[in-house]
Amino acid sequence: MKTLIILLNLVFFFNAIDARKSEKWLKKHGESQPLTTIFDANERNLQKKLKKNKKIKKVKSSDKVQEYTTSKIGVKSWSLLNFNGVDDAYEALYGQHQTGSDSKWRSIVDDPLEGGDKVMMVEYGAGSYGSKSNGGQTFYAQPPIDWENAKKVKFCYEIMFEKDFDFKNAGKVPGLWGGPAENCKLPDTCWSARFMWRHDGAGEIYPTIDLNKQPEGFCANPKQCLNGSGDQGISVGRGSFTFATGSWLPICQVIRATTTKGEMKVYINGDANPVINWENLVYAQSGFTGIQFGTFFGGGSDDASPKQQHSYFKNFSLEILE
């Protein structure tokens, strides 16, 4: 009995010490409320924030895939190293709206060069061209970062075209975009910044922006800046880099999407210096909406893609710089 009484006294003693410590902490931080009241209030505020934010579609989790989240406010970065444990790349990339090319043209496969990890493969059927044909992929994606408040974003991924890939004349690969997902062509309603390949894999960036609103000298060099498709895009920096075949190419774009002092930079192979660098650009609207995952052969006839071919994607990342 004496032992029990001693133990109870010790418990009361240490509880009293903890209570005094809690009281001192509250006084130091200017709080007079009980801790339980503060925690309950924080929980209520958190629940309110979660209800206000749109829920993002859940994907299967793995050790290298982002976990499901209901909140993107304040999130500055996101990455997806590979597609391990994922059934569909569309879900892993937080796809929101498929606009062209059937899902059967994308799949998850072993890395054909390095093995081990899973990567995304896109098939271009023989004779395929454009965004709605027998090959390629076109969908919009919104990985969970704070798109609404972002002004400047860095978007990176690695791409590989299979060995002996025939680039023919031209084709597109993913980039950032801002504006509505439907009918994003005219530069007064939205903007996009996809990459393009040209003959023999010559690389460029192909922004949808109004040429007439850009700074003087923007297209002074016709070899580096061509407005070959009317109002639907501008070929910028053609040949500044090359899409190789049979090897992975890390590629990044940094876009500052504002109606004044906009930026557009392209980085290759992790180099610190951009191969394409434009400032003081004018975008149709400020801000971002997500990723425009578009990859397909360009052209208007079935000789655009001469044979069945494949490209591969991995190591996606997004970072809000401003």
mmCIF file of C-alpha atoms in Angstrom, residues 40-248:
data_model
loop_
_atom_site.group_PDB
_atom_site.id
_atom_site.type_symbol
_atom_site.label_atom_id
_atom_site.label_comp_id
_atom_site.label_asym_id
_atom_site.label_seq_id
_atom_site.Cartn_x
_atom_site.Cartn_y
_atom_site.Cartn_z
ATOM 1 C CA ASP A 40 -9.171 21.945 -31.519
ATOM 2 C CA ALA A 41 -9.152 25.359 -33.226
ATOM 3 C CA ASN A 42 -6.208 24.381 -35.430
ATOM 4 C CA GLU A 43 -7.984 21.187 -36.413
ATOM 5 C CA ARG A 44 -11.131 23.102 -37.360
ATOM 6 C CA ASN A 45 -9.120 25.577 -39.465
ATOM 7 C CA LEU A 46 -7.350 22.726 -41.233
ATOM 8 C CA GLN A 47 -10.635 21.018 -42.051
ATOM 9 C CA LYS A 48 -12.028 24.277 -43.459
ATOM 10 C CA LYS A 49 -8.978 24.668 -45.742
ATOM 11 C CA LEU A 50 -9.251 21.092 -46.951
ATOM 12 C CA LYS A 51 -12.929 21.518 -47.797
ATOM 13 C CA LYS A 52 -12.190 24.697 -49.782
ATOM 14 C CA ASN A 53 -9.581 23.038 -51.972
ATOM 15 C CA LYS A 54 -10.506 20.749 -54.822
ATOM 16 C CA LYS A 55 -9.721 17.106 -54.329
ATOM 17 C CA ILE A 56 -7.147 15.588 -56.646
ATOM 18 C CA LYS A 57 -7.679 12.171 -58.133
ATOM 19 C CA LYS A 58 -6.064 9.406 -56.110
ATOM 20 C CA VAL A 59 -3.335 7.298 -57.679
ATOM 21 C CA LYS A 60 -1.794 4.096 -56.476
ATOM 22 C CA SER A 61 1.068 4.909 -54.154
ATOM 23 C CA SER A 62 4.559 3.499 -54.342
ATOM 24 C CA ASP A 63 7.907 4.412 -52.853
ATOM 25 C CA LYS A 64 8.543 6.944 -55.616
ATOM 26 C CA VAL A 65 5.053 8.197 -56.517
ATOM 27 C CA GLN A 66 3.430 11.165 -54.809
ATOM 28 C CA GLU A 67 0.880 10.283 -52.156
ATOM 29 C CA TYR A 68 -2.755 11.338 -52.480
ATOM 30 C CA THR A 69 -3.344 14.863 -51.256
ATOM 31 C CA THR A 70 -6.401 17.080 -50.933
ATOM 32 C CA SER A 71 -4.493 20.342 -50.631
ATOM 33 C CA LYS A 72 -2.133 22.032 -53.071
ATOM 34 C CA ILE A 73 -2.145 25.554 -51.640
ATOM 35 C CA GLY A 74 1.405 26.453 -50.668
ATOM 36 C CA VAL A 75 2.940 23.363 -52.294
ATOM 37 C CA LYS A 76 6.038 24.519 -54.197
ATOM 38 C CA SER A 77 7.320 21.330 -55.827
ATOM 39 C CA TRP A 78 6.379 17.865 -57.077
ATOM 40 C CA SER A 79 8.298 15.008 -58.653
ATOM 41 C CA LEU A 80 7.726 11.592 -60.179
ATOM 42 C CA LEU A 81 10.984 9.714 -60.742
ATOM 43 C CA ASN A 82 9.437 6.700 -62.436
ATOM 44 C CA PHE A 83 6.188 4.782 -62.839
ATOM 45 C CA ASN A 84 6.870 1.950 -60.411
ATOM 46 C CA GLY A 85 3.664 0.536 -58.937
ATOM 47 C CA VAL A 86 1.480 2.567 -61.322
ATOM 48 C CA ASP A 87 -1.136 1.134 -63.683
ATOM 49 C CA ASP A 88 -1.683 4.227 -65.837
ATOM 50 C CA ALA A 89 0.620 7.189 -66.487
ATOM 51 C CA TYR A 90 -2.429 9.438 -66.892
ATOM 52 C CA GLU A 91 -3.328 8.942 -63.234
ATOM 53 C CA ALA A 92 0.263 9.165 -61.991
ATOM 54 C CA LEU A 93 0.618 12.545 -63.733
ATOM 55 C CA TYR A 94 -2.748 13.695 -62.343
ATOM 56 C CA GLY A 95 -4.395 13.741 -65.751
ATOM 57 C CA GLN A 96 -7.521 15.918 -65.919
ATOM 58 C CA HIS A 97 -8.722 15.926 -69.490
ATOM 59 C CA GLN A 98 -7.853 13.661 -72.434
ATOM 60 C CA THR A 99 -8.340 15.574 -75.677
ATOM 61 C CA GLY A 100 -6.858 13.306 -78.318
ATOM 62 C CA SER A 101 -5.324 9.913 -79.076
ATOM 63 C CA ASP A 102 -6.709 6.871 -77.324
ATOM 64 C CA SER A 103 -5.196 5.726 -74.043
ATOM 65 C CA LYS A 104 -4.113 2.488 -75.723
ATOM 66 C CA TRP A 105 -1.171 4.366 -77.260
ATOM 67 C CA ARG A 106 0.443 4.855 -73.853
ATOM 68 C CA SER A 107 1.713 2.144 -71.516
ATOM 69 C CA ILE A 108 4.037 1.426 -68.591
ATOM 70 C CA VAL A 109 7.135 -0.605 -69.508
ATOM 71 C CA ASP A 110 10.599 -1.439 -68.206
ATOM 72 C CA ASP A 111 13.249 1.183 -68.905
ATOM 73 C CA PRO A 112 14.560 -0.073 -72.279
ATOM 74 C CA LEU A 113 18.006 1.386 -71.673
ATOM 75 C CA GLU A 114 18.732 1.026 -67.981
ATOM 76 C CA GLY A 115 16.216 -1.615 -66.855
ATOM 77 C CA GLY A 116 14.864 -1.892 -63.329
ATOM 78 C CA ASP A 117 12.429 1.008 -63.023
ATOM 79 C CA LYS A 118 9.222 1.469 -64.975
ATOM 80 C CA VAL A 119 8.813 4.305 -67.488
ATOM 81 C CA MET A 120 6.039 5.650 -69.697
ATOM 82 C CA MET A 121 6.035 4.594 -73.346
ATOM 83 C CA VAL A 122 4.100 6.332 -76.129
ATOM 84 C CA GLU A 123 3.505 4.611 -79.449
ATOM 85 C CA TYR A 124 3.187 6.457 -82.751
ATOM 86 C CA GLY A 125 1.479 4.243 -85.286
ATOM 87 C CA ALA A 126 2.635 4.135 -88.891
ATOM 88 C CA GLY A 127 0.824 6.885 -90.757
ATOM 89 C CA SER A 128 -0.222 8.711 -87.581
ATOM 90 C CA TYR A 129 -0.200 12.483 -87.381
ATOM 91 C CA GLY A 130 -1.877 15.189 -85.334
ATOM 92 C CA SER A 131 -3.385 14.909 -81.874
ATOM 93 C CA LYS A 132 -6.324 12.681 -82.846
ATOM 94 C CA SER A 133 -4.891 9.776 -84.778
ATOM 95 C CA ASN A 134 -3.622 6.235 -84.364
ATOM 96 C CA GLY A 135 -0.759 7.152 -82.087
ATOM 97 C CA GLY A 136 0.712 9.705 -79.715
ATOM 98 C CA GLN A 137 -0.916 11.246 -76.645
ATOM 99 C CA THR A 138 -2.710 14.481 -75.826
ATOM 100 C CA PHE A 139 -4.025 15.217 -72.354
ATOM 101 C CA TYR A 140 -3.900 17.936 -69.717
ATOM 102 C CA ALA A 141 -2.451 17.246 -66.269
ATOM 103 C CA GLN A 142 -2.348 19.104 -62.959
ATOM 104 C CA PRO A 143 0.092 17.605 -60.450
ATOM 105 C CA PRO A 144 -0.511 18.954 -56.921
ATOM 106 C CA ILE A 145 1.365 22.235 -56.680
ATOM 107 C CA ASP A 146 0.074 25.751 -56.050
ATOM 108 C CA TRP A 147 -0.792 26.535 -59.674
ATOM 109 C CA GLU A 148 -3.168 29.353 -58.737
ATOM 110 C CA ASN A 149 -0.474 31.503 -57.130
ATOM 111 C CA ALA A 150 2.505 30.546 -59.306
ATOM 112 C CA LYS A 151 4.139 33.164 -61.534
ATOM 113 C CA LYS A 152 7.305 31.333 -62.552
ATOM 114 C CA VAL A 153 7.579 27.544 -62.886
ATOM 115 C CA LYS A 154 10.339 25.102 -63.811
ATOM 116 C CA PHE A 155 9.159 21.924 -65.560
ATOM 117 C CA CYS A 156 11.577 19.073 -66.267
ATOM 118 C CA TYR A 157 11.513 15.509 -67.514
ATOM 119 C CA GLU A 158 13.665 12.995 -69.335
ATOM 120 C CA ILE A 159 12.752 11.815 -72.812
ATOM 121 C CA MET A 160 14.174 9.108 -75.049
ATOM 122 C CA PHE A 161 13.341 8.261 -78.634
ATOM 123 C CA GLU A 162 14.039 4.665 -79.564
ATOM 124 C CA LYS A 163 17.111 3.847 -81.595
ATOM 125 C CA ASP A 164 16.636 4.510 -85.330
ATOM 126 C CA PHE A 165 13.639 6.752 -84.607
ATOM 127 C CA ASP A 166 12.679 8.557 -87.823
ATOM 128 C CA PHE A 167 11.767 12.147 -86.912
ATOM 129 C CA LYS A 168 10.579 12.826 -90.455
ATOM 130 C CA ASN A 169 9.503 16.503 -90.488
ATOM 131 C CA ALA A 170 8.209 17.472 -87.050
ATOM 132 C CA GLY A 171 6.443 16.512 -83.840
ATOM 133 C CA LYS A 172 5.539 17.806 -80.373
ATOM 134 C CA VAL A 173 6.409 16.814 -76.806
ATOM 135 C CA PRO A 174 5.021 18.113 -73.465
ATOM 136 C CA GLY A 175 5.262 21.591 -71.969
ATOM 137 C CA LEU A 176 3.450 23.966 -69.606
ATOM 138 C CA TRP A 177 0.214 25.776 -70.354
ATOM 139 C CA GLY A 178 -2.145 28.398 -68.979
ATOM 140 C CA GLY A 179 -5.789 28.963 -69.791
ATOM 141 C CA PRO A 180 -8.731 26.724 -70.698
ATOM 142 C CA ALA A 181 -8.149 23.113 -71.682
ATOM 143 C CA GLU A 182 -10.560 23.385 -74.599
ATOM 144 C CA ASN A 183 -9.558 25.169 -77.796
ATOM 145 C CA CYS A 184 -6.196 26.375 -76.508
ATOM 146 C CA LYS A 185 -4.877 27.551 -79.857
ATOM 147 C CA LEU A 186 -5.396 31.272 -80.245
ATOM 148 C CA PRO A 187 -2.820 33.295 -78.260
ATOM 149 C CA ASP A 188 -5.415 35.774 -76.984
ATOM 150 C CA THR A 189 -7.273 33.145 -74.946
ATOM 151 C CA CYS A 190 -4.466 31.023 -73.527
ATOM 152 C CA TRP A 191 -0.802 30.144 -73.905
ATOM 153 C CA SER A 192 1.282 26.978 -74.117
ATOM 154 C CA ALA A 193 4.997 26.175 -74.315
ATOM 155 C CA ARG A 194 5.491 22.697 -75.710
ATOM 156 C CA PHE A 195 8.743 21.461 -77.177
ATOM 157 C CA MET A 196 9.044 20.334 -80.788
ATOM 158 C CA TRP A 197 11.355 18.176 -82.827
ATOM 159 C CA ARG A 198 12.149 18.936 -86.434
ATOM 160 C CA HIS A 199 14.000 17.084 -89.176
ATOM 161 C CA ASP A 200 16.811 14.888 -87.793
ATOM 162 C CA GLY A 201 15.713 15.685 -84.228
ATOM 163 C CA ALA A 202 16.482 19.423 -84.229
ATOM 164 C CA GLY A 203 14.913 20.786 -81.037
ATOM 165 C CA GLU A 204 12.996 23.971 -80.296
ATOM 166 C CA ILE A 205 10.295 25.387 -78.055
ATOM 167 C CA TYR A 206 6.950 26.175 -79.656
ATOM 168 C CA PRO A 207 5.064 28.785 -77.601
ATOM 169 C CA THR A 208 1.520 29.854 -78.337
ATOM 170 C CA ILE A 209 1.894 33.603 -77.812
ATOM 171 C CA ASP A 210 0.945 36.682 -79.829
ATOM 172 C CA LEU A 211 3.935 37.553 -82.017
ATOM 173 C CA ASN A 212 2.772 41.157 -82.461
ATOM 174 C CA LYS A 213 2.925 41.839 -78.712
ATOM 175 C CA GLN A 214 6.492 40.616 -78.173
ATOM 176 C CA PRO A 215 9.552 42.863 -77.684
ATOM 177 C CA GLU A 216 11.396 44.323 -80.643
ATOM 178 C CA GLY A 217 13.841 41.859 -82.125
ATOM 179 C CA PHE A 218 12.032 38.778 -80.802
ATOM 180 C CA CYS A 219 11.931 37.212 -84.260
ATOM 181 C CA ALA A 220 14.715 39.217 -85.904
ATOM 182 C CA ASN A 221 16.585 36.034 -86.857
ATOM 183 C CA PRO A 222 14.266 33.940 -89.066
ATOM 184 C CA LYS A 223 16.445 30.870 -88.528
ATOM 185 C CA GLN A 224 15.795 31.061 -84.789
ATOM 186 C CA CYS A 225 12.204 32.284 -84.782
ATOM 187 C CA LEU A 226 9.584 31.301 -87.335
ATOM 188 C CA ASN A 227 5.868 32.014 -87.287
ATOM 189 C CA GLY A 228 5.109 29.189 -89.627
ATOM 190 C CA SER A 229 1.648 28.216 -88.383
ATOM 191 C CA GLY A 230 -0.187 31.509 -88.340
ATOM 192 C CA ASP A 231 -1.580 32.306 -84.899
ATOM 193 C CA GLN A 232 -1.191 28.785 -83.518
ATOM 194 C CA GLY A 233 2.437 28.924 -82.418
ATOM 195 C CA ILE A 234 5.946 30.221 -83.030
ATOM 196 C CA SER A 235 9.018 28.121 -83.731
ATOM 197 C CA VAL A 236 11.653 29.498 -81.338
ATOM 198 C CA GLY A 237 15.298 28.432 -81.120
ATOM 199 C CA ARG A 238 15.122 25.773 -83.810
ATOM 200 C CA GLY A 239 18.285 23.669 -83.720
ATOM 201 C CA SER A 240 19.434 25.040 -80.337
ATOM 202 C CA PHE A 241 19.573 21.434 -79.135
ATOM 203 C CA THR A 242 19.015 17.952 -80.548
ATOM 204 C CA PHE A 243 16.714 15.120 -79.533
ATOM 205 C CA ALA A 244 19.002 12.105 -79.680
ATOM 206 C CA THR A 245 17.879 8.526 -80.262
ATOM 207 C CA GLY A 246 18.671 5.599 -78.008
ATOM 208 C CA SER A 247 19.623 7.722 -74.971
ATOM 209 C CA TRP A 248 17.859 9.705 -72.275
#
